[in-house]
Tab-separated table of C-alpha atoms in Angstrom:
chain	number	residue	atom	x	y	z
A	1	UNK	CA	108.139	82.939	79.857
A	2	UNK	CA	106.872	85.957	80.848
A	3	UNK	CA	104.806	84.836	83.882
A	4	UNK	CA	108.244	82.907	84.857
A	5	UNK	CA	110.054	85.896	85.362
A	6	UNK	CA	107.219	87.879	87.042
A	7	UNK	CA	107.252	84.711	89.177
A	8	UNK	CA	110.951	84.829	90.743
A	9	UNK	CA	110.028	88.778	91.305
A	10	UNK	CA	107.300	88.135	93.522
A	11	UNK	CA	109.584	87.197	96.015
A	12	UNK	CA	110.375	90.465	96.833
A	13	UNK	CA	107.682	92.471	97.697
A	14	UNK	CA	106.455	89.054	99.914
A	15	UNK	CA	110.088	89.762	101.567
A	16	UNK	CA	109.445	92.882	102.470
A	17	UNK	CA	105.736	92.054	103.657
A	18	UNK	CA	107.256	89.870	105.695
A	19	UNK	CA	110.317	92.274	107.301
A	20	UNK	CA	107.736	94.926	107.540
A	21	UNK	CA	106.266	92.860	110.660
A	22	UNK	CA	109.375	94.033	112.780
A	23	UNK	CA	108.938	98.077	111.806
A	24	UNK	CA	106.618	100.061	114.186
A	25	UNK	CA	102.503	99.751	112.980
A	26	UNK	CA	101.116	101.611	115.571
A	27	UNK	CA	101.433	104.589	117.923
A	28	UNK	CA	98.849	105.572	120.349
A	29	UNK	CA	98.929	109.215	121.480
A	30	UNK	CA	97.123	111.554	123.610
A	31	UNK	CA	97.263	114.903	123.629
A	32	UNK	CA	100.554	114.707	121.755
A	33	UNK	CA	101.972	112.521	124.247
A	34	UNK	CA	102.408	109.014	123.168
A	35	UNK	CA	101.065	106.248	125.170
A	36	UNK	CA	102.212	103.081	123.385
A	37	UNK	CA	103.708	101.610	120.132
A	38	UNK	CA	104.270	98.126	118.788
A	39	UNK	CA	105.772	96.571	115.844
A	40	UNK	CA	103.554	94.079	113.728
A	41	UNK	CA	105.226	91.216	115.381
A	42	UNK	CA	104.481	92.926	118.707
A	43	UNK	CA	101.083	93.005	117.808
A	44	UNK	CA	100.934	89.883	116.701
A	45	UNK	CA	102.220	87.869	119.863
A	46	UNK	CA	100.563	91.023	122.508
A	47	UNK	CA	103.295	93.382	123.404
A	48	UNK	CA	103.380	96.714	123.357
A	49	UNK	CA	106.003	99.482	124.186
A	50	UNK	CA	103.504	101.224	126.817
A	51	UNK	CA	105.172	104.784	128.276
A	52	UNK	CA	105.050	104.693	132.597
A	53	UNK	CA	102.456	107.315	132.573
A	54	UNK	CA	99.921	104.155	131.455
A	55	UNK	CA	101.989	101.266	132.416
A	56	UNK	CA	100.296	101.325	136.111
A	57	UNK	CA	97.237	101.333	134.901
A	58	UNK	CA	97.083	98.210	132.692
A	59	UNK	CA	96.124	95.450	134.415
A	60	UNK	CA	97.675	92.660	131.340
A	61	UNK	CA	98.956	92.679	128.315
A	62	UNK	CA	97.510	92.812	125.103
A	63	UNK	CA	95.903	89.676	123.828
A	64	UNK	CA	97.654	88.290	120.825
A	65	UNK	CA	96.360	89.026	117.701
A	66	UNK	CA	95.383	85.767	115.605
A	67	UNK	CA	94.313	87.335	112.535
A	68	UNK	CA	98.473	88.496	112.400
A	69	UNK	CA	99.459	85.833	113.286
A	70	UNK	CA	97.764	84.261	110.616
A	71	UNK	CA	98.894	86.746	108.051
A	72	UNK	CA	102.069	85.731	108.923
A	73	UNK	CA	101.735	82.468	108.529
A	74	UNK	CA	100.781	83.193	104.741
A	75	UNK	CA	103.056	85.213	103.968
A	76	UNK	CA	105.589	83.194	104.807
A	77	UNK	CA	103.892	80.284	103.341
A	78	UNK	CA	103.856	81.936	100.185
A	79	UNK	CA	107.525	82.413	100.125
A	80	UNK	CA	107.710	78.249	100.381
A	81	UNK	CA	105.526	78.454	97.457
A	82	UNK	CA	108.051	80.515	95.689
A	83	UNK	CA	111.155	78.577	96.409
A	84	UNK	CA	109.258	75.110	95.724
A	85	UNK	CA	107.236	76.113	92.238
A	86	UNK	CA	104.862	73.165	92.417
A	87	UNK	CA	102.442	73.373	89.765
A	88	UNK	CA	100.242	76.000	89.715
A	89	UNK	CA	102.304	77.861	92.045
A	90	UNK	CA	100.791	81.489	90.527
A	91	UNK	CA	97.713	80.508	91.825
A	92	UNK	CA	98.411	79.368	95.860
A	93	UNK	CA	100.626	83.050	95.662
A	94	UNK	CA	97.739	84.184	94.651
A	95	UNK	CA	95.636	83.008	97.278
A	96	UNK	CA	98.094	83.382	99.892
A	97	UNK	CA	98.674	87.376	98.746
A	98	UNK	CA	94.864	87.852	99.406
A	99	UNK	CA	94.287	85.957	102.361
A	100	UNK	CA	97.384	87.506	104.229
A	101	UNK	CA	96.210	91.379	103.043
A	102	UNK	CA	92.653	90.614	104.556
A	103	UNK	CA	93.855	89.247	107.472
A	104	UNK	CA	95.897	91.738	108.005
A	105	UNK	CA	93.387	94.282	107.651
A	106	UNK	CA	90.982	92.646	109.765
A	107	UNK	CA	93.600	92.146	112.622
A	108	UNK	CA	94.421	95.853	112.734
A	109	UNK	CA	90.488	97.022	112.698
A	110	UNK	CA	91.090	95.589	116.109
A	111	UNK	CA	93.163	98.523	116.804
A	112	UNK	CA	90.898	101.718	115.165
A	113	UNK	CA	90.201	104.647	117.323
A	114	UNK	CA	86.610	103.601	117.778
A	115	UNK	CA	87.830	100.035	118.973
A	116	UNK	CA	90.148	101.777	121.535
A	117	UNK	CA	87.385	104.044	122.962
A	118	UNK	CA	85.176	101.427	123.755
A	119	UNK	CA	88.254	99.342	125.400
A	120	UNK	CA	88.677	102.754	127.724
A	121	UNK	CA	85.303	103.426	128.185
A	122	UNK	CA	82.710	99.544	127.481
A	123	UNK	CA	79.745	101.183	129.057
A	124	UNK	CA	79.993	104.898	127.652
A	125	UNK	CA	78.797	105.305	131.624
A	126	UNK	CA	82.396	107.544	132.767
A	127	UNK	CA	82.442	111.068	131.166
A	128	UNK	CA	86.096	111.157	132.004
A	129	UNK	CA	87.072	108.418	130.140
A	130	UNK	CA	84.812	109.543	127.278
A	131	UNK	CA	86.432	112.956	127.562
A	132	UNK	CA	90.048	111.744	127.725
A	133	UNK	CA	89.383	109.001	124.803
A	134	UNK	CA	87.972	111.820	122.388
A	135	UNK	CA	91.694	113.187	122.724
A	136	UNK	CA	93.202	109.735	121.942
A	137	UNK	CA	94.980	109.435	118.378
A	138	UNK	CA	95.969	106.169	117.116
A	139	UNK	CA	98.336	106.155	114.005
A	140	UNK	CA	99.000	103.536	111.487
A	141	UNK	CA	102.960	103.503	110.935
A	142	UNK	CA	105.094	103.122	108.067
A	143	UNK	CA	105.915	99.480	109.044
A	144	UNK	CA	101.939	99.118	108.282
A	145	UNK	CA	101.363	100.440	105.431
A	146	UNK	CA	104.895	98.719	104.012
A	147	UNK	CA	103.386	95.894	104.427
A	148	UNK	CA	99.968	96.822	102.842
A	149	UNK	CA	101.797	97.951	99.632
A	150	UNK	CA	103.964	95.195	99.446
A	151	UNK	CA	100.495	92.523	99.149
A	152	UNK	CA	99.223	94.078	97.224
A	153	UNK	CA	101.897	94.403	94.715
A	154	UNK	CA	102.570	90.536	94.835
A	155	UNK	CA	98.654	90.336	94.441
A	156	UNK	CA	98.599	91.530	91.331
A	157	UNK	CA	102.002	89.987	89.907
A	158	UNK	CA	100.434	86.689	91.020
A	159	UNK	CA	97.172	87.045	89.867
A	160	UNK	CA	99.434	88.064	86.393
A	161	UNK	CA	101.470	85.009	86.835
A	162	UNK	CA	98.316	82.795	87.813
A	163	UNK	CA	96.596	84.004	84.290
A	164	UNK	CA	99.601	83.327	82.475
A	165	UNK	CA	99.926	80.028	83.998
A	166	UNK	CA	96.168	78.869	82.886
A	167	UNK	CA	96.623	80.260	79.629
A	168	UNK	CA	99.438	78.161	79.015
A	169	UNK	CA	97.981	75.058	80.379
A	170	UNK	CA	94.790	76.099	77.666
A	171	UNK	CA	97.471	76.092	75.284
A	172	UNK	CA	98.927	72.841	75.609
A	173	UNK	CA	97.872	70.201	73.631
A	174	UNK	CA	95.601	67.285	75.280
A	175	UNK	CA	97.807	64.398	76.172
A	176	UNK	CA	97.385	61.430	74.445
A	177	UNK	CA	97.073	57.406	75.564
């Protein structure tokens, strides 16, 4: 029973997970002066809020971001899971919490300060650029890190649910011909 209850709970935090993706994730800065933010929908499909001082210089857009794409895709996948309840439900949260918090991580390593150096700079041969990336800042938001907390907290109530679930079905008596 208890697992059942934990179970309509999870819900929420994969809600939120999933409404974090249209809160800002990420603000580049230089200097104090930002340069470009996105949402984690924006990041996912390549756009970016970029300020005019760049915008002239960028050739494209960002590429889209698979790995948030496919986080995404999980999370909201796990929400099916949790309106449907097929058996062993606990257990594909479960999987789908996981999968959509390392994806997620993985998809924003894409955007570390260290990744966005050697985007400005591929050769380390222009001591410009090297000069002007050492200033550059790039911040995770709150949209981020909502989204962080919120897989991990349905994590562990699924893993909790997925436990109670297979202790249960060790319960249960063998069925009988």
């Amino acid at each position: 029973l208890r697992g059942f209850v934990m179970f309509k709970w999870i819900r929420i935090p994969k809600g939120i997970a999933l409404l974090a993706f249209l809160f800002p994730w990420l603000t580049v800065s230089c200097s104090g002066k930002t340069l470009a933010q996105a949402s984690g929908l924006g990041l996912a499909f390549g756009k970016m809020d970029i300020s005019a001082q760049i915008a002239d210089q960028m050739q494209k857009s960002p590429p889209i971001n698979p790995l948030l794409m496919a986080a995404m895709l999980l999370i909201i996948a796990g929400l099916v899971v949790l309106f449907r309840k097929p058996a062993k439900a606990g257990l594909l949260v479960f999987i789908t919490s996981v999968l959509a918090l390392g994806f997620t991580g993985l998809g924003m390593a894409r955007y570390s300060v260290g990744n966005m150096r050697t985007a400005i700079d591929p050769d380390h041969m222009d001591p410009l650029a090297h000069a002007g990336s050492t200033m550059l800042n790039v911040q995770f938001e709150l949209g981020f890190w909502v989204c962080i907390i919120s897989l991990i907290i349905s994590t562990i109530m699924a893993f909790t649910v997925a436990r109670e679930e297979r202790r249960q079905e060790n319960m249960l008596p063998p069925m009988q011909d």
